[in-house]
mmCIF file of C-alpha atoms in Angstrom:
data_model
loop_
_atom_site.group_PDB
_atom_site.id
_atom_site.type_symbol
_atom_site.label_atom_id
_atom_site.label_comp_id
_atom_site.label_asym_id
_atom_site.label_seq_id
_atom_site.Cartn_x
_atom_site.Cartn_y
_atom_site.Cartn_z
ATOM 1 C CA UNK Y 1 137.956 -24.920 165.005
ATOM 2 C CA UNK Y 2 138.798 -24.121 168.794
ATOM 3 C CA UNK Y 3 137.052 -25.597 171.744
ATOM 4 C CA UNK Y 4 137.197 -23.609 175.106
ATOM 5 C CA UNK Y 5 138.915 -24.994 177.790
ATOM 6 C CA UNK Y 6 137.580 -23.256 180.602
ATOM 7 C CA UNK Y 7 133.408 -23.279 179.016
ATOM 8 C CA UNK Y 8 131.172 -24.938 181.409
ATOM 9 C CA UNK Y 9 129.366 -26.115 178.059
ATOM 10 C CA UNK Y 10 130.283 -30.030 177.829
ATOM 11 C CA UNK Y 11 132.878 -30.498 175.140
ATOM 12 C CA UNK Y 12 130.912 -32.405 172.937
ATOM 13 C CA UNK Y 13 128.535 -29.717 172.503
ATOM 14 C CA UNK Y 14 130.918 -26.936 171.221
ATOM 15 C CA UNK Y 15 131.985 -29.480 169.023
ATOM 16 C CA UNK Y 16 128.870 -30.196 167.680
ATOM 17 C CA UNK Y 17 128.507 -26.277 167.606
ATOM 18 C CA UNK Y 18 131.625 -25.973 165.831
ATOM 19 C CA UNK Y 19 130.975 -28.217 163.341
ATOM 20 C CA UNK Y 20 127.787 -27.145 162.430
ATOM 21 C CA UNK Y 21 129.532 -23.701 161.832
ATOM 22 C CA UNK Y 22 132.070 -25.364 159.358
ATOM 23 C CA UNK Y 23 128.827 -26.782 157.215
ATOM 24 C CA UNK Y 24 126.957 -22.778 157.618
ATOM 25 C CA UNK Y 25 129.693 -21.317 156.503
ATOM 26 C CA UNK Y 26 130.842 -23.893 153.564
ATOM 27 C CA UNK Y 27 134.009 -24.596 154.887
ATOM 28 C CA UNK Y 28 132.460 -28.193 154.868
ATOM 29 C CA UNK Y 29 130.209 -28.742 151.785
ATOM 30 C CA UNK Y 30 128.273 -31.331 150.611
ATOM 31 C CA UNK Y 31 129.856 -34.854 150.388
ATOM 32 C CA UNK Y 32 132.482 -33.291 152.467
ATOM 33 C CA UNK Y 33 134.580 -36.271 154.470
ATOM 34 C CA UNK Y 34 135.034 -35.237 157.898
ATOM 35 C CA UNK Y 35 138.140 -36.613 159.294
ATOM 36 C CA UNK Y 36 138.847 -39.749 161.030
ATOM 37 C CA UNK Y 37 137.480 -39.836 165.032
ATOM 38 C CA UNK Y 38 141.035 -39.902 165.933
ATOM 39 C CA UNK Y 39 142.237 -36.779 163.914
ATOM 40 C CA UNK Y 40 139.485 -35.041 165.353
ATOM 41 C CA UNK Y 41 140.483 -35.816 168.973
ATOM 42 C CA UNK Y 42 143.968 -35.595 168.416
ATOM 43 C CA UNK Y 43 143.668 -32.439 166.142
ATOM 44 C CA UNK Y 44 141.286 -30.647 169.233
ATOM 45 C CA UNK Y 45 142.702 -32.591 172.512
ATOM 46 C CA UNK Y 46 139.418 -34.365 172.828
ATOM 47 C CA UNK Y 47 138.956 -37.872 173.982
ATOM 48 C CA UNK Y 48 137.483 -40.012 170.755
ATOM 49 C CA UNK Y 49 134.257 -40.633 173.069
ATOM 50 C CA UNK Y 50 133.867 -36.822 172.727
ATOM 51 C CA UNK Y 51 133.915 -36.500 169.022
ATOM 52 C CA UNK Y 52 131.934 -39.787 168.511
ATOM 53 C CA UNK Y 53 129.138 -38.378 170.805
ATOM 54 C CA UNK Y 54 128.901 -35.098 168.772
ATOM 55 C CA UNK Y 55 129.204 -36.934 165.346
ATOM 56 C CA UNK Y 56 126.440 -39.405 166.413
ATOM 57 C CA UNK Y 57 124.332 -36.429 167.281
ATOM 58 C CA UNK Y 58 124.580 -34.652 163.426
ATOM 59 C CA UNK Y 59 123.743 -37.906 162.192
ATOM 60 C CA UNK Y 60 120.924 -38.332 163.616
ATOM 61 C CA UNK Y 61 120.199 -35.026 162.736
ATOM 62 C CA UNK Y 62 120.551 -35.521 159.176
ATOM 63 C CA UNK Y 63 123.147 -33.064 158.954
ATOM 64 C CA UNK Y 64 125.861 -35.622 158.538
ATOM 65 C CA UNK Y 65 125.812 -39.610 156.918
ATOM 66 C CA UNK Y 66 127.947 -42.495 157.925
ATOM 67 C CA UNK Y 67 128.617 -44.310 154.899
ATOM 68 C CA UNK Y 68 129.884 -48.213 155.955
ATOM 69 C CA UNK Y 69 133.644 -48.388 155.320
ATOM 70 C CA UNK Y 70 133.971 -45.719 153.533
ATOM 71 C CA UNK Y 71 133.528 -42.759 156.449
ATOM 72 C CA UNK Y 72 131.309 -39.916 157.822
ATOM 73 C CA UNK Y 73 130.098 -36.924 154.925
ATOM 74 C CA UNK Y 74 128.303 -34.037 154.814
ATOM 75 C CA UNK Y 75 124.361 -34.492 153.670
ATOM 76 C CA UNK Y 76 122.800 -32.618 151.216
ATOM 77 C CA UNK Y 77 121.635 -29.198 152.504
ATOM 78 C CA UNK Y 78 117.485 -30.035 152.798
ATOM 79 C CA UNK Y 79 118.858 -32.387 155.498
ATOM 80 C CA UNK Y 80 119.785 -29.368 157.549
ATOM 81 C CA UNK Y 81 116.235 -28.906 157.983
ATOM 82 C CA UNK Y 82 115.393 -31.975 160.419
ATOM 83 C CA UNK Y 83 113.413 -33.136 162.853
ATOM 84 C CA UNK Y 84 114.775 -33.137 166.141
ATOM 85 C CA UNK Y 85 114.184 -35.876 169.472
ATOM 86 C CA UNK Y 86 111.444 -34.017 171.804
ATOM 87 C CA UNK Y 87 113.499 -32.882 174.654
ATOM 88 C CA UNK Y 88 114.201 -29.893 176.232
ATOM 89 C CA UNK Y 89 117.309 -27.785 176.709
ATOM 90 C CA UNK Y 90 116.318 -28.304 180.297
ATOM 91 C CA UNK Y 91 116.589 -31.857 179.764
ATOM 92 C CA UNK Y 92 119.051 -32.618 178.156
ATOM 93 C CA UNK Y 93 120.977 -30.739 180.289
ATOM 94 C CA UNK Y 94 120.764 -32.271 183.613
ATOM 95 C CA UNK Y 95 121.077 -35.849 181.541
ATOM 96 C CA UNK Y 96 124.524 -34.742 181.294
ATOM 97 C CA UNK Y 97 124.714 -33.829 185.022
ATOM 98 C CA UNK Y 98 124.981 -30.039 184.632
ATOM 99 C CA UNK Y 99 122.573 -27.935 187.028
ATOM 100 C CA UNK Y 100 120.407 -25.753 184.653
ATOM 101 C CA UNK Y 101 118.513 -22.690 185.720
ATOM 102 C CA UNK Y 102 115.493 -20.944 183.825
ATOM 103 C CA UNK Y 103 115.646 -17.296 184.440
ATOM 104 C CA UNK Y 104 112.291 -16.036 183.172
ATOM 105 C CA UNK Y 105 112.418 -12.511 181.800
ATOM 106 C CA UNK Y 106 108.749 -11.916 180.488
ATOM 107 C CA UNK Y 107 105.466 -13.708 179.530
ATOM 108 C CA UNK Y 108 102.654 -11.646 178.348
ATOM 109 C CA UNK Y 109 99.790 -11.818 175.810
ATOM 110 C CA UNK Y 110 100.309 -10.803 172.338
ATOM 111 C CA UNK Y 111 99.478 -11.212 168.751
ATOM 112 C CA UNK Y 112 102.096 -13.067 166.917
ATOM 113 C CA UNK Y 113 103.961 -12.362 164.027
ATOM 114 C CA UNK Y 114 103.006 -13.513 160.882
ATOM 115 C CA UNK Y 115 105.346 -16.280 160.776
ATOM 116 C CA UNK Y 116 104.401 -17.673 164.262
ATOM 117 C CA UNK Y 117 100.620 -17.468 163.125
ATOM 118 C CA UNK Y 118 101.543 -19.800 159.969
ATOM 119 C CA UNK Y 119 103.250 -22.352 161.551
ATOM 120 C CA UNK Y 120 101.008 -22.524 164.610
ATOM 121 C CA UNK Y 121 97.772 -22.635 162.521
ATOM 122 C CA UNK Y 122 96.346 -20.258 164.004
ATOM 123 C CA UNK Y 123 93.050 -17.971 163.090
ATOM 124 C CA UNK Y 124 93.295 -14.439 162.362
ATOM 125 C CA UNK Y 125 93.360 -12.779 165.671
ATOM 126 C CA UNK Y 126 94.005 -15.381 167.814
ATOM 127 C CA UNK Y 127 96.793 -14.642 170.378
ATOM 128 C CA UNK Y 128 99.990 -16.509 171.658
ATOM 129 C CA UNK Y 129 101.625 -16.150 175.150
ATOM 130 C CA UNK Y 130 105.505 -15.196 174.533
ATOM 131 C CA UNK Y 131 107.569 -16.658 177.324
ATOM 132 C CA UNK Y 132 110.901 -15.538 177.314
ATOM 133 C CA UNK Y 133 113.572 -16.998 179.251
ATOM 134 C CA UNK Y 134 117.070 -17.200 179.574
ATOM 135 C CA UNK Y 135 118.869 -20.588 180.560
ATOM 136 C CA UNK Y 136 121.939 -20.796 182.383
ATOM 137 C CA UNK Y 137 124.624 -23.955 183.368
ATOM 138 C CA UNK Y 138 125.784 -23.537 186.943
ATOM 139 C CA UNK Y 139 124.836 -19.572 186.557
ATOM 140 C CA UNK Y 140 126.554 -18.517 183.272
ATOM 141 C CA UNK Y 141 124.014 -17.477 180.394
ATOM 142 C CA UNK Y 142 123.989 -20.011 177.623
ATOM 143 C CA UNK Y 143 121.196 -19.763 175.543
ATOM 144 C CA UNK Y 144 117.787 -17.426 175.101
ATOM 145 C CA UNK Y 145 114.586 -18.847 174.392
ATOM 146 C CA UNK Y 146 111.729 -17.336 173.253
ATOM 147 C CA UNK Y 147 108.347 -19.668 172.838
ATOM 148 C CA UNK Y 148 104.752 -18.663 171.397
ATOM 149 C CA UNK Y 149 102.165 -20.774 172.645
ATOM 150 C CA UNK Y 150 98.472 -20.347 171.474
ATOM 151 C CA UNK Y 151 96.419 -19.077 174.057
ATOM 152 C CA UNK Y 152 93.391 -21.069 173.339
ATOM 153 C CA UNK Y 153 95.336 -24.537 173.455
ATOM 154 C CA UNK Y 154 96.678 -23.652 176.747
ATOM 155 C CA UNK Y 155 94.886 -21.295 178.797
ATOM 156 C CA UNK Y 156 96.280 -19.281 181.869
ATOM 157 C CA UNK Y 157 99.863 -20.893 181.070
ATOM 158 C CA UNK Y 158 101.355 -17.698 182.577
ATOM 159 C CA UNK Y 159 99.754 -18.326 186.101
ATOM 160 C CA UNK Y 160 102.173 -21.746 186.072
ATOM 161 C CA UNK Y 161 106.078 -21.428 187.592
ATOM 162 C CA UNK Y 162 107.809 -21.108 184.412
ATOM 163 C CA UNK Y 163 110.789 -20.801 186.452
ATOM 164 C CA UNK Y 164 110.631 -24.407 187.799
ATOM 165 C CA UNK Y 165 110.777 -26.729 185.278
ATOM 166 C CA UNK Y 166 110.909 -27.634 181.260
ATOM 167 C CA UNK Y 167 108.407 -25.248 179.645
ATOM 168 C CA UNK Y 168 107.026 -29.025 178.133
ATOM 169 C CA UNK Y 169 107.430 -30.222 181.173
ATOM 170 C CA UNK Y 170 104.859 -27.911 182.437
ATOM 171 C CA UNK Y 171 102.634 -27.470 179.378
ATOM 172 C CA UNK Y 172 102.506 -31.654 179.830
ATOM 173 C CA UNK Y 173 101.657 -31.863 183.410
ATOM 174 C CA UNK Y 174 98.485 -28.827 183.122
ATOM 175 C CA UNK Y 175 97.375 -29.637 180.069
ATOM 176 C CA UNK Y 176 97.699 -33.691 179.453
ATOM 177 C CA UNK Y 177 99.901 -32.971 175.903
ATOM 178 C CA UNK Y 178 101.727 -35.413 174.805
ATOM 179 C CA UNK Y 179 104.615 -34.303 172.602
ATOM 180 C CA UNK Y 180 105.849 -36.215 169.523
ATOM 181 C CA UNK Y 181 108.063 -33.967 167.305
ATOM 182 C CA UNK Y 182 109.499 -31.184 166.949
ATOM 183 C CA UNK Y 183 110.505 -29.523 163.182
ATOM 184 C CA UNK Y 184 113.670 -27.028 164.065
ATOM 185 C CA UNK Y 185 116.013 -25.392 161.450
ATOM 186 C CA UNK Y 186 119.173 -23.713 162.231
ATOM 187 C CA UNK Y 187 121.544 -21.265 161.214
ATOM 188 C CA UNK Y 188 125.149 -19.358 162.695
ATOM 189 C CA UNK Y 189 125.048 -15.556 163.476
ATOM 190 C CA UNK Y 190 125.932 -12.926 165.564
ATOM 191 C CA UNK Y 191 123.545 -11.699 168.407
ATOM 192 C CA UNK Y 192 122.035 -8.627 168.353
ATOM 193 C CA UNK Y 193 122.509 -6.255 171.372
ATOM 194 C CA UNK Y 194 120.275 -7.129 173.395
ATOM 195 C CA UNK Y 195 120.941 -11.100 172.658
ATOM 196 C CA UNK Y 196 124.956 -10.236 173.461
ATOM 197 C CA UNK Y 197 124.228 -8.477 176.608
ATOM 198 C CA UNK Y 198 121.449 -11.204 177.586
ATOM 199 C CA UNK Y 199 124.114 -14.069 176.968
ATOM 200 C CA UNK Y 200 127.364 -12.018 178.387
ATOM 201 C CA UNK Y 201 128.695 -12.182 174.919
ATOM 202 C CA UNK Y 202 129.712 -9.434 172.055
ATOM 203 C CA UNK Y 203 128.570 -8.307 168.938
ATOM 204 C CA UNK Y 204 131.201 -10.355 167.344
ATOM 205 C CA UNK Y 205 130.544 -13.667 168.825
ATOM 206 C CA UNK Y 206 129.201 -16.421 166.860
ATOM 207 C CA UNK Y 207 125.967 -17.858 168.119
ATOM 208 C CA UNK Y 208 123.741 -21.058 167.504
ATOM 209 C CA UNK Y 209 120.525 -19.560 166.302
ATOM 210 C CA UNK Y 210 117.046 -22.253 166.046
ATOM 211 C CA UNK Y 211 113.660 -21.750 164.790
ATOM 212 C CA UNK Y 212 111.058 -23.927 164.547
ATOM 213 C CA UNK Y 213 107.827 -26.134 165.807
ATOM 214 C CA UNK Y 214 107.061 -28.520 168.677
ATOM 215 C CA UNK Y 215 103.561 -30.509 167.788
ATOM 216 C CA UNK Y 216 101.621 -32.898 170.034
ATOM 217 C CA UNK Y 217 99.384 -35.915 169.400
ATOM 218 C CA UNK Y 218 96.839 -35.166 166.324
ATOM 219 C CA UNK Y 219 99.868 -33.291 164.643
ATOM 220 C CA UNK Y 220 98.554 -30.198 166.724
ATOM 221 C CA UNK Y 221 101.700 -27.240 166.813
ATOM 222 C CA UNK Y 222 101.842 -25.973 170.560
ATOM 223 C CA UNK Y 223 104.975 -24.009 170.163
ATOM 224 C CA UNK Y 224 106.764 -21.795 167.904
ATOM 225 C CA UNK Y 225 110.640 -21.340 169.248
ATOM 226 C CA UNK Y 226 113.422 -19.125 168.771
ATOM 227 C CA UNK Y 227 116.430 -19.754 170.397
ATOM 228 C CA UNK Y 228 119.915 -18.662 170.783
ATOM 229 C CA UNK Y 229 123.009 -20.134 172.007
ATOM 230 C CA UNK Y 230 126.415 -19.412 172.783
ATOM 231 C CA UNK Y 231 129.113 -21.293 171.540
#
């Protein structure tokens, strides 16, 4: 596992990234022992604070367990599905100081796919707005996101500045939602073409790929996501 000296991704993400990979991929199995916070460091030429920030993160995740004494393990694999903290890329970026723009490439009516339908409830022929957007740290592409939001739960979102803020952030702000939780599962890849030439990346790069659900008060789902990041 290699970090990248010169990414403008904080270190304790591609860690995070990169271990995530390990578990996809099986190099780290179940009950796995990860090493010690100073191998890690020492083995990558990371500060501990680094590697204790991304372990803390899989943890509460559910994709890793701290066991008292003992050390940090891999959990079983239905913890990979979890349940993540409501915040947005957007977010969560400039909480670590990094200047994030939203490049929006298209939002337009449609009827979803199948899958988007199920997990947004949603009755036969209703449609979804697709906003599609691609997010970049201080101007180099990092991640695409794609988001399906029912049309009938929040009318005339496409007449907002997508551009200007946290797609929650907006849908919060027009529409008086309060989000609570948000059901994402993940998996490693490749991009396709379009993906690598979206993201300045090849064929053969590995990517951070997340699906999943964002619900509001009354357990309502507001937004089916697919998202893809470079790592």
């Amino acid at each position: 596992m290699r970090l990248d000296p010169v990414s403008r991704l904080p270190k304790y993400l591609q860690l995070k990234a990169g271990l995530l990979r390990e578990i996809q991929r099986r190099r780290l199995g179940e009950g796995a022992r990860l090493p010690s916070e100073q191998a890690l460091a020492t083995q990558l030429g990371v500060s501990r604070m680094t590697v204790r920030q991304a372990v803390a993160d899989l943890v509460n995740e559910g994709v890793l367990r701290r066991r008292h004494g003992r050390g940090t393990f891999v959990s079983a694999p239905r913890a990979l599905r979890r349940f993540w903290t409501v915040i947005s890329f957007t977010e969560e970026m400039r909480s670590r100081g990094l200047e994030v723009e939203n490049r929006l490439l298209d939002a337009r009516r449609m009827r979803p796919p199948e899958v988007v339908r199920a997990a947004l409830r949603l009755r036969p022929g209703e449609r979804v707005l697709r906003v599609r957007r691609l997010r970049a740290v201080h101007g180099r592409p990092v991640a695409y996101h794609v988001s399906y939001v029912p049309v009938s739960r929040c009318p005339d979102l496409e007449e907002a500045e997508l551009e200007a803020d946290s797609l929650y952030h907006i849908i919060e702000r027009r529409y008086g939602y309060r989000f609570v939780r948000s059901d994402r599962a993940f998996r490693t890849g490749t991009p396709t073409p379009a993906e690598a030439r979206l993201l300045e990346a090849t064929a053969q790069d590995t990517v951070l790929v997340t699906t999943g659900t964002t619900f509001v008060d009354g357990g309502i789902p507001i937004d089916y996501c697919y998202e893809v990041y470079r790592e």
